[in-house]
PDB file of N, CA and C in Angstrom:
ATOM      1  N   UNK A  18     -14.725 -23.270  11.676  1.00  0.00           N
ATOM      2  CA  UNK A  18     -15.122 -21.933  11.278  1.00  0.00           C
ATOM      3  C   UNK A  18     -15.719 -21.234  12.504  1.00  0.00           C
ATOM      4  N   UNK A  19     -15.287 -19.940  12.871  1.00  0.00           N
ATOM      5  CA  UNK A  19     -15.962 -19.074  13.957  1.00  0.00           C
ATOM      6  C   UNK A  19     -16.488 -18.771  13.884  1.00  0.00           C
ATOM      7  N   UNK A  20     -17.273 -17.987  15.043  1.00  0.00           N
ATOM      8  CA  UNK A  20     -18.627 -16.826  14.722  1.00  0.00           C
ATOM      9  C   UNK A  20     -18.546 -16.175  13.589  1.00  0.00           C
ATOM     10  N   UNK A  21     -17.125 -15.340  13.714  1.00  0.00           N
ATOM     11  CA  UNK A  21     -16.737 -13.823  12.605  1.00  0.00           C
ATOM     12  C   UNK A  21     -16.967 -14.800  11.268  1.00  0.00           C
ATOM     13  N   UNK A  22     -16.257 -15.815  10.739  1.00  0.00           N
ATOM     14  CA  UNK A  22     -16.450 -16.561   9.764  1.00  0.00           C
ATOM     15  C   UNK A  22     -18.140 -16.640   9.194  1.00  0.00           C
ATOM     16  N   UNK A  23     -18.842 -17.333  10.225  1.00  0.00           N
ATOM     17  CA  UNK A  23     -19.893 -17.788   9.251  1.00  0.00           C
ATOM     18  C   UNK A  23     -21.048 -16.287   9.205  1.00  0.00           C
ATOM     19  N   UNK A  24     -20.572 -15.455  10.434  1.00  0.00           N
ATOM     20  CA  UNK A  24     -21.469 -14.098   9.760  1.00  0.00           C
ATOM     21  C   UNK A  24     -21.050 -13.745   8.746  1.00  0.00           C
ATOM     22  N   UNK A  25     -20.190 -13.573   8.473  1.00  0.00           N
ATOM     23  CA  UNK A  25     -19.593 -13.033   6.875  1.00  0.00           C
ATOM     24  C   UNK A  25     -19.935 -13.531   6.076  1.00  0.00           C
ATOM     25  N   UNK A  26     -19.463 -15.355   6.223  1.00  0.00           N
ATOM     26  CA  UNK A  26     -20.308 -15.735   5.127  1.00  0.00           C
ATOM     27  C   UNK A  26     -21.940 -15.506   4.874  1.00  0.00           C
ATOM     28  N   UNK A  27     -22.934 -15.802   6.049  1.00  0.00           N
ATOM     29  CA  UNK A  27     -23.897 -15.125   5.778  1.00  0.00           C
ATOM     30  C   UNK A  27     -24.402 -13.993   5.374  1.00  0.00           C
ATOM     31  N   UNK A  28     -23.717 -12.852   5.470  1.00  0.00           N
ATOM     32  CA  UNK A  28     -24.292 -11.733   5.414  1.00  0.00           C
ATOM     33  C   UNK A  28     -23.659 -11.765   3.529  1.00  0.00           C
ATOM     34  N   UNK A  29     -22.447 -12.267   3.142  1.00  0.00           N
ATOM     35  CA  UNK A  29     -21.977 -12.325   1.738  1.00  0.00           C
ATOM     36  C   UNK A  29     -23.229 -13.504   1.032  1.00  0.00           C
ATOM     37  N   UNK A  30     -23.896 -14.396   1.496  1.00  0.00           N
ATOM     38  CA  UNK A  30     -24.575 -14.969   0.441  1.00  0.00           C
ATOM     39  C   UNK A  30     -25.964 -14.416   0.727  1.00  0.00           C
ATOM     40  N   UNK A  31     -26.102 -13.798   1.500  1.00  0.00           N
ATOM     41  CA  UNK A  31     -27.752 -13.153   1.730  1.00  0.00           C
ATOM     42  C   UNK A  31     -27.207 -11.717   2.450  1.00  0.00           C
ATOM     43  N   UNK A  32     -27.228 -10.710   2.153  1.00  0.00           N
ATOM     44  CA  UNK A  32     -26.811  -9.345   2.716  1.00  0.00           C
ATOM     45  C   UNK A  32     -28.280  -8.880   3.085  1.00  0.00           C
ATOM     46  N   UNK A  33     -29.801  -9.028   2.435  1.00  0.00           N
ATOM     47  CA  UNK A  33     -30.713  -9.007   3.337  1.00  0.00           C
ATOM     48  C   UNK A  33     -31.579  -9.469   3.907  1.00  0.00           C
ATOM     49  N   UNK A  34     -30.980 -11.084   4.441  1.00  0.00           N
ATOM     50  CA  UNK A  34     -31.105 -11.915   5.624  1.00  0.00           C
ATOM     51  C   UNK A  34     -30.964 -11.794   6.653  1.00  0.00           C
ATOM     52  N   UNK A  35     -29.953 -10.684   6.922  1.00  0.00           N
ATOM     53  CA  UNK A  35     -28.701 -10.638   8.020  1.00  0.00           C
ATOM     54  C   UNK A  35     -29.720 -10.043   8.954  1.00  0.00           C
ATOM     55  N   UNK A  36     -30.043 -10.787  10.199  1.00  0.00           N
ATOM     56  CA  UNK A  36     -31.023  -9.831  11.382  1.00  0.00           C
ATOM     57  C   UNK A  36     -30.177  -8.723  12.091  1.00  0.00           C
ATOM     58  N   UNK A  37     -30.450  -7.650  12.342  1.00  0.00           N
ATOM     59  CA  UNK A  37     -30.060  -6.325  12.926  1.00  0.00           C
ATOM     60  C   UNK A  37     -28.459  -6.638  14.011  1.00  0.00           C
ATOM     61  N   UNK A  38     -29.099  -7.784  14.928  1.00  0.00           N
ATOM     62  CA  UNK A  38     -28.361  -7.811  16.039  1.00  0.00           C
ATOM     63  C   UNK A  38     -27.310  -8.746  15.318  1.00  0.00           C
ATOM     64  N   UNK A  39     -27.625  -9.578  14.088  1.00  0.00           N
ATOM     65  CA  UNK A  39     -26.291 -10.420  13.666  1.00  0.00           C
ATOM     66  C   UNK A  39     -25.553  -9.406  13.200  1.00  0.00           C
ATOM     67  N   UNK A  40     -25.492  -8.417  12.486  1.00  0.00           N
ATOM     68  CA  UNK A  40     -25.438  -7.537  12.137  1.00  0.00           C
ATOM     69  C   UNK A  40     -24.003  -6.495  12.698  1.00  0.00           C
ATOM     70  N   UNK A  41     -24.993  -6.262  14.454  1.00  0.00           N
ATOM     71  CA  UNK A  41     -23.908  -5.741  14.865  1.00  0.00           C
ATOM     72  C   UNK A  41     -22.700  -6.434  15.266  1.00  0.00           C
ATOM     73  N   UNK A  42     -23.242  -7.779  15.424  1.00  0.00           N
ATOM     74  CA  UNK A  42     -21.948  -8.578  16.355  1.00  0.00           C
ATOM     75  C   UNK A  42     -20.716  -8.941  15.440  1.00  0.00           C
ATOM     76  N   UNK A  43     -21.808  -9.203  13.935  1.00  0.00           N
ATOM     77  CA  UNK A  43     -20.470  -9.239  12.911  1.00  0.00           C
ATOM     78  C   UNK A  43     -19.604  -8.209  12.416  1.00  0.00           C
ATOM     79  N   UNK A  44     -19.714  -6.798  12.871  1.00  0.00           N
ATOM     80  CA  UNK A  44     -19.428  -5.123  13.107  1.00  0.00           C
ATOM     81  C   UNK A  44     -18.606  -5.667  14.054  1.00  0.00           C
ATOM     82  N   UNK A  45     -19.127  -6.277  15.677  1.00  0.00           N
ATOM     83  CA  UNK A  45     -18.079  -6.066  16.585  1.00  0.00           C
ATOM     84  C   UNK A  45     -16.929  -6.913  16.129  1.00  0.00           C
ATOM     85  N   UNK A  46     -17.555  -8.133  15.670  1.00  0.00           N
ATOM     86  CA  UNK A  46     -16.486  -9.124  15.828  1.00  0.00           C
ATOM     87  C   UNK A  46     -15.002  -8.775  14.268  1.00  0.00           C
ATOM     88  N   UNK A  47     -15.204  -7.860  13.973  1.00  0.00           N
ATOM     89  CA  UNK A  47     -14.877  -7.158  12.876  1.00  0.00           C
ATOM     90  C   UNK A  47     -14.006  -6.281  13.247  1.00  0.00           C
ATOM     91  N   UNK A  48     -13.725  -6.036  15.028  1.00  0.00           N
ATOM     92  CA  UNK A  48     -13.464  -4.637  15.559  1.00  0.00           C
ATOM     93  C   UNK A  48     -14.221  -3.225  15.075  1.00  0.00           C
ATOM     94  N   UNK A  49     -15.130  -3.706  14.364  1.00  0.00           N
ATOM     95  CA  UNK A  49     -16.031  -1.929  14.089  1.00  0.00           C
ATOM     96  C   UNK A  49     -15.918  -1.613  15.795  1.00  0.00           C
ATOM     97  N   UNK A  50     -16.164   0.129  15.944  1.00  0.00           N
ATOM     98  CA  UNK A  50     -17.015   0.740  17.188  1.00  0.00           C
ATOM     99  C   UNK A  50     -18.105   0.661  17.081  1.00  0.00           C
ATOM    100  N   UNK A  51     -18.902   0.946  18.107  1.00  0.00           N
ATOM    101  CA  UNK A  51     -20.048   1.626  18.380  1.00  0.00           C
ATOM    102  C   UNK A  51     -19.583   2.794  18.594  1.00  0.00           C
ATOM    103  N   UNK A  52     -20.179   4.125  18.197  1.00  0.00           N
ATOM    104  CA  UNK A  52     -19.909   4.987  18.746  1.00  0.00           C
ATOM    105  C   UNK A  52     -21.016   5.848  19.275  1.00  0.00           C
ATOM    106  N   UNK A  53     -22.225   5.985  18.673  1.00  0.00           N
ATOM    107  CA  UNK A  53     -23.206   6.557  19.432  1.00  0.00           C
ATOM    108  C   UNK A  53     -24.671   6.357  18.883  1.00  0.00           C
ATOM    109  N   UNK A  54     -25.990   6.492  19.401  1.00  0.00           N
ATOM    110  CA  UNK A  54     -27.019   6.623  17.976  1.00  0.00           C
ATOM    111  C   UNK A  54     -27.748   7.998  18.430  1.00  0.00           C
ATOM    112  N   UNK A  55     -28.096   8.439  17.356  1.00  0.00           N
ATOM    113  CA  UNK A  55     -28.704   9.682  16.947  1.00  0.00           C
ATOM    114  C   UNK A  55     -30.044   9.305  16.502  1.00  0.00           C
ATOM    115  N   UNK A  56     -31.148   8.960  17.098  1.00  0.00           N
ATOM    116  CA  UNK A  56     -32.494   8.651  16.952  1.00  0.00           C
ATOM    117  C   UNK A  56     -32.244   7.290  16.339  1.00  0.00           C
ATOM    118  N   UNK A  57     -32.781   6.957  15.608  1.00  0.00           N
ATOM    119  CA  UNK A  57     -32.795   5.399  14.901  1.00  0.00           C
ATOM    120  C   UNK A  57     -31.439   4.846  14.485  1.00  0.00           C
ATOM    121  N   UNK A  58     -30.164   5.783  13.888  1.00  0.00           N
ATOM    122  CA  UNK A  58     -29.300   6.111  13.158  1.00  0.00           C
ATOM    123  C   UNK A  58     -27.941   5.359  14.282  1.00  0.00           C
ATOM    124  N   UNK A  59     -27.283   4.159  14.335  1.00  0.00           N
ATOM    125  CA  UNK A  59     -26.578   4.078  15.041  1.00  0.00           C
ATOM    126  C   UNK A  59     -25.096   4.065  14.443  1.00  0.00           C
ATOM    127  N   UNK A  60     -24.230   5.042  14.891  1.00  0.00           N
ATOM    128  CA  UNK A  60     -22.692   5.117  14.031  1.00  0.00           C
ATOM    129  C   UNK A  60     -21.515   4.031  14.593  1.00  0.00           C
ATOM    130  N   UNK A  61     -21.156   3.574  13.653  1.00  0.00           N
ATOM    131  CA  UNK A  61     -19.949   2.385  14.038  1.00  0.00           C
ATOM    132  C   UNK A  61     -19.366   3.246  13.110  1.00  0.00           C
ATOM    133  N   UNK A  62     -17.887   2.704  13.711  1.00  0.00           N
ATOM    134  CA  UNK A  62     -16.393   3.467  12.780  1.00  0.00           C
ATOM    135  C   UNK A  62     -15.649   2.077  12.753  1.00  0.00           C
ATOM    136  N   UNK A  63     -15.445   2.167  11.676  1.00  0.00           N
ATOM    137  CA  UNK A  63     -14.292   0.821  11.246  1.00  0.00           C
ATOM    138  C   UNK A  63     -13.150   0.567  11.709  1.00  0.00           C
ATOM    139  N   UNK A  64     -12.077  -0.515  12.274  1.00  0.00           N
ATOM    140  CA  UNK A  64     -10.879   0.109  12.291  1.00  0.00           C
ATOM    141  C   UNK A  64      -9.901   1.309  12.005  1.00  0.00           C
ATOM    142  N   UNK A  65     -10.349   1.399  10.948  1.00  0.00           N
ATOM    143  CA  UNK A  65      -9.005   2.323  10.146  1.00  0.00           C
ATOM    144  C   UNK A  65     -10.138   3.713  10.010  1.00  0.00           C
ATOM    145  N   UNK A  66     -11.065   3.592  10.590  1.00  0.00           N
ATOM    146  CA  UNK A  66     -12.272   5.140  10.770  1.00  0.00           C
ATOM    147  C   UNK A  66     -12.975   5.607   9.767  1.00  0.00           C
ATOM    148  N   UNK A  67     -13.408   4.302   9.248  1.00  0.00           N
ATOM    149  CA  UNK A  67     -14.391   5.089   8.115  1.00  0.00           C
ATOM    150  C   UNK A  67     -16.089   5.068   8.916  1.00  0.00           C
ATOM    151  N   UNK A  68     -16.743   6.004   9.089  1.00  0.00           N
ATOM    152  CA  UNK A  68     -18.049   5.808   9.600  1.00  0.00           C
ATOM    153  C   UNK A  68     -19.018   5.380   8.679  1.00  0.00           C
ATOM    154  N   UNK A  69     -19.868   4.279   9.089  1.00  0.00           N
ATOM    155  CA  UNK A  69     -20.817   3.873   8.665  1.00  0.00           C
ATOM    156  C   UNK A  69     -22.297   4.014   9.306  1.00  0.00           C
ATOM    157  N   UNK A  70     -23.216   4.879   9.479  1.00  0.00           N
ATOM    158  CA  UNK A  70     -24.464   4.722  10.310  1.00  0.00           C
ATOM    159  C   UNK A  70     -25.287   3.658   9.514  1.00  0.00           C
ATOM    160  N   UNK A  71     -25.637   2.794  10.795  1.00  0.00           N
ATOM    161  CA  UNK A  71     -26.983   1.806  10.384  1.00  0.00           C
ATOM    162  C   UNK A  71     -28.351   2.119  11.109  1.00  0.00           C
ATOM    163  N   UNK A  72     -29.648   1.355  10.686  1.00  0.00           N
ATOM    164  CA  UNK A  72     -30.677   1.150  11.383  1.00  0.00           C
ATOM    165  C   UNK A  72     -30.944   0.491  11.175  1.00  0.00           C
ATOM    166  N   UNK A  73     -31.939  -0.236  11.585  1.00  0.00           N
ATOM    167  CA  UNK A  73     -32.737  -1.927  11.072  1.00  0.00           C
ATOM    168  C   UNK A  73     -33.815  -2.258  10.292  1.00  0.00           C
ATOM    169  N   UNK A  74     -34.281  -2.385   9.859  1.00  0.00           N
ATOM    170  CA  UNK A  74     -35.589  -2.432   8.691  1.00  0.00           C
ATOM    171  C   UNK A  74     -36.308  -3.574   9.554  1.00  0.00           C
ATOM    172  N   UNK A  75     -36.898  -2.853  10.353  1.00  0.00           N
ATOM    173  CA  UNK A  75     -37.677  -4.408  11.398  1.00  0.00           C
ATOM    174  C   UNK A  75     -37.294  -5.089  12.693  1.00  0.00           C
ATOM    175  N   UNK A  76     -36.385  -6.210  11.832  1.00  0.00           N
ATOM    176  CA  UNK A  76     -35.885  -7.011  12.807  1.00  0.00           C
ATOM    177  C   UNK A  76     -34.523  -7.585  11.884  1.00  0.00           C
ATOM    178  N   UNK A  77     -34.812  -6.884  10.357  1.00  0.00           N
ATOM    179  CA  UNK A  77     -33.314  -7.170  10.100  1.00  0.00           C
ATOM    180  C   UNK A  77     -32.156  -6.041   9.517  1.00  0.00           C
ATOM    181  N   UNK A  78     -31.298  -6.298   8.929  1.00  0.00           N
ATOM    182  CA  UNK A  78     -30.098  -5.058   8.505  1.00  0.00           C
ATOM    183  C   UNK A  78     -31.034  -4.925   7.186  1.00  0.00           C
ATOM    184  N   UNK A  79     -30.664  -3.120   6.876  1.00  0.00           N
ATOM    185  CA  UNK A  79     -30.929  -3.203   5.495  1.00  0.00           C
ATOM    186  C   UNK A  79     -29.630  -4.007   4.555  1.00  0.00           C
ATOM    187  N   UNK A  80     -30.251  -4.528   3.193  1.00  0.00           N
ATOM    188  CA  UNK A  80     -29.622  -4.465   2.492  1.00  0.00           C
ATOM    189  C   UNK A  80     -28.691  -3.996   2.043  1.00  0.00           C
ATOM    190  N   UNK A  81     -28.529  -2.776   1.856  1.00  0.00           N
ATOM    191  CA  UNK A  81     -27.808  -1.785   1.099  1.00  0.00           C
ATOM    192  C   UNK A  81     -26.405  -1.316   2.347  1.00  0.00           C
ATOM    193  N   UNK A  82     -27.105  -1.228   3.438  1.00  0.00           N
ATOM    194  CA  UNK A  82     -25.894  -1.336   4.544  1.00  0.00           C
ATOM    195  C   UNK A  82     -24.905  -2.550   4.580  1.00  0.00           C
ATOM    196  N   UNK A  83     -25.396  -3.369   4.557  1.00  0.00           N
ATOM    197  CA  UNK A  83     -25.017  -4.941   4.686  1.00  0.00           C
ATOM    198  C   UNK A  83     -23.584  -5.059   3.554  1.00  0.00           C
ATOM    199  N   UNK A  84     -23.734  -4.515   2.541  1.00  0.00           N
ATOM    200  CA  UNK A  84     -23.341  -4.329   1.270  1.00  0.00           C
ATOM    201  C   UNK A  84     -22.537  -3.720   2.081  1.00  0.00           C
ATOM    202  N   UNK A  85     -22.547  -2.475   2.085  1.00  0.00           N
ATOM    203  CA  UNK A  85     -21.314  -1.134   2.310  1.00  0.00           C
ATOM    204  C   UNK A  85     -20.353  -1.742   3.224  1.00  0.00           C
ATOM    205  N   UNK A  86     -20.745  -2.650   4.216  1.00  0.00           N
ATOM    206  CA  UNK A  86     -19.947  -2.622   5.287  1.00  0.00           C
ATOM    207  C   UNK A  86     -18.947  -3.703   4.681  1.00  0.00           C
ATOM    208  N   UNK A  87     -19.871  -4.892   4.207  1.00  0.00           N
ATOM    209  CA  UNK A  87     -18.640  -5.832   3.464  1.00  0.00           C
ATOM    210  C   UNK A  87     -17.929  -5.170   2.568  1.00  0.00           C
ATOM    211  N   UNK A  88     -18.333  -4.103   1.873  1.00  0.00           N
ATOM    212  CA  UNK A  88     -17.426  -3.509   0.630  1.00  0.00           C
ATOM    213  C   UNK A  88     -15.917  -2.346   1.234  1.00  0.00           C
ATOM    214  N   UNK A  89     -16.563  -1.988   2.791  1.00  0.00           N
ATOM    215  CA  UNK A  89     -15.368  -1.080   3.595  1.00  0.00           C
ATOM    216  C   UNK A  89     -14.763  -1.920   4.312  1.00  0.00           C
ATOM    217  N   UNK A  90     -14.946  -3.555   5.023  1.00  0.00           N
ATOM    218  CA  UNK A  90     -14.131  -4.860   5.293  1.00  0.00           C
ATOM    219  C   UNK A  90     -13.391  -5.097   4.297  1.00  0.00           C
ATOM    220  N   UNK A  91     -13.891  -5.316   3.731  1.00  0.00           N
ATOM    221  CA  UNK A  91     -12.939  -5.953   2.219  1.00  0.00           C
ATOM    222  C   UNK A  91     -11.880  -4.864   1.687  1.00  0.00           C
ATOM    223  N   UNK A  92     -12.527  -3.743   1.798  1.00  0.00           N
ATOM    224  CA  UNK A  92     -11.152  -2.751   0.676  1.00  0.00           C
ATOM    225  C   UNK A  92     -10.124  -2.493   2.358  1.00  0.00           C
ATOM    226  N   UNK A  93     -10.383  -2.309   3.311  1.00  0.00           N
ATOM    227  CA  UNK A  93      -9.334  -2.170   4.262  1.00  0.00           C
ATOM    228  C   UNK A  93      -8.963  -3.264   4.820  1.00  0.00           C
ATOM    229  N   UNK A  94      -9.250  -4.733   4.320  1.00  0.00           N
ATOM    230  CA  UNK A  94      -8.534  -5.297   4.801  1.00  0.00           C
ATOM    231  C   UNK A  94      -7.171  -6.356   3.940  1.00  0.00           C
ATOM    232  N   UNK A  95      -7.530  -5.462   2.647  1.00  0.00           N
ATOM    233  CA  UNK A  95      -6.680  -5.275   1.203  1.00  0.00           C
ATOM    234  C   UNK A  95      -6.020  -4.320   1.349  1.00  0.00           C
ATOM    235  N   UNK A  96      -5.909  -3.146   2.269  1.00  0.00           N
ATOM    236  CA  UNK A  96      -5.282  -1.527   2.477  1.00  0.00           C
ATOM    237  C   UNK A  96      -5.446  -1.139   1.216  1.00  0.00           C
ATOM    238  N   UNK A  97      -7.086  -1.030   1.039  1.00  0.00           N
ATOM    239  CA  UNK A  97      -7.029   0.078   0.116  1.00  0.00           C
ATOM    240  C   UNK A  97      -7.613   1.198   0.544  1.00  0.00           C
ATOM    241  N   UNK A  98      -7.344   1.439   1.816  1.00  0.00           N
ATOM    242  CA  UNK A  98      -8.223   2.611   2.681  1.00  0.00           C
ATOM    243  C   UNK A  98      -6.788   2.998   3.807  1.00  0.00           C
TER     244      UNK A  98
END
């Protein structure tokens, strides 16, 4: 199992466990962008360009982000986007 593997799985059995920087790498390793941050607010675009802005609650991902991003992985990588 790879990196991309067990972040996923982590972030799918704990979505707010996931620390900020696991966070992004499982974004990169995902092919998300970076594309810029706007004060706290940092925008990644998905493959197929759906934007998602995150920030960190601390030292980890919020919840509720954590969620969205597996829920815009999952439907585009089903092409339902």
């Amino acid at each position: 199992m790879g990196k991309k593997e067990k972040l996923l799985l982590k972030a799918r059995n704990n979505p707010g466990g996931l620390r900020f920087d696991q966070f992004e790498t499982l974004m990169d390793q995902c092919d998300w962008t970076f594309d810029h941050q706007s004060g706290s607010h940092r925008i990644w675009y998905s493959p197929k360009g759906t934007r998602l802005p995150v920030q960190p609650k601390g030292a980890y991902a919020k919840e509720y982000q954590a969620k969205q991003f597996l829920f815009i992985y999952d439907l585009e990588q089903n092409d339902g986007i």
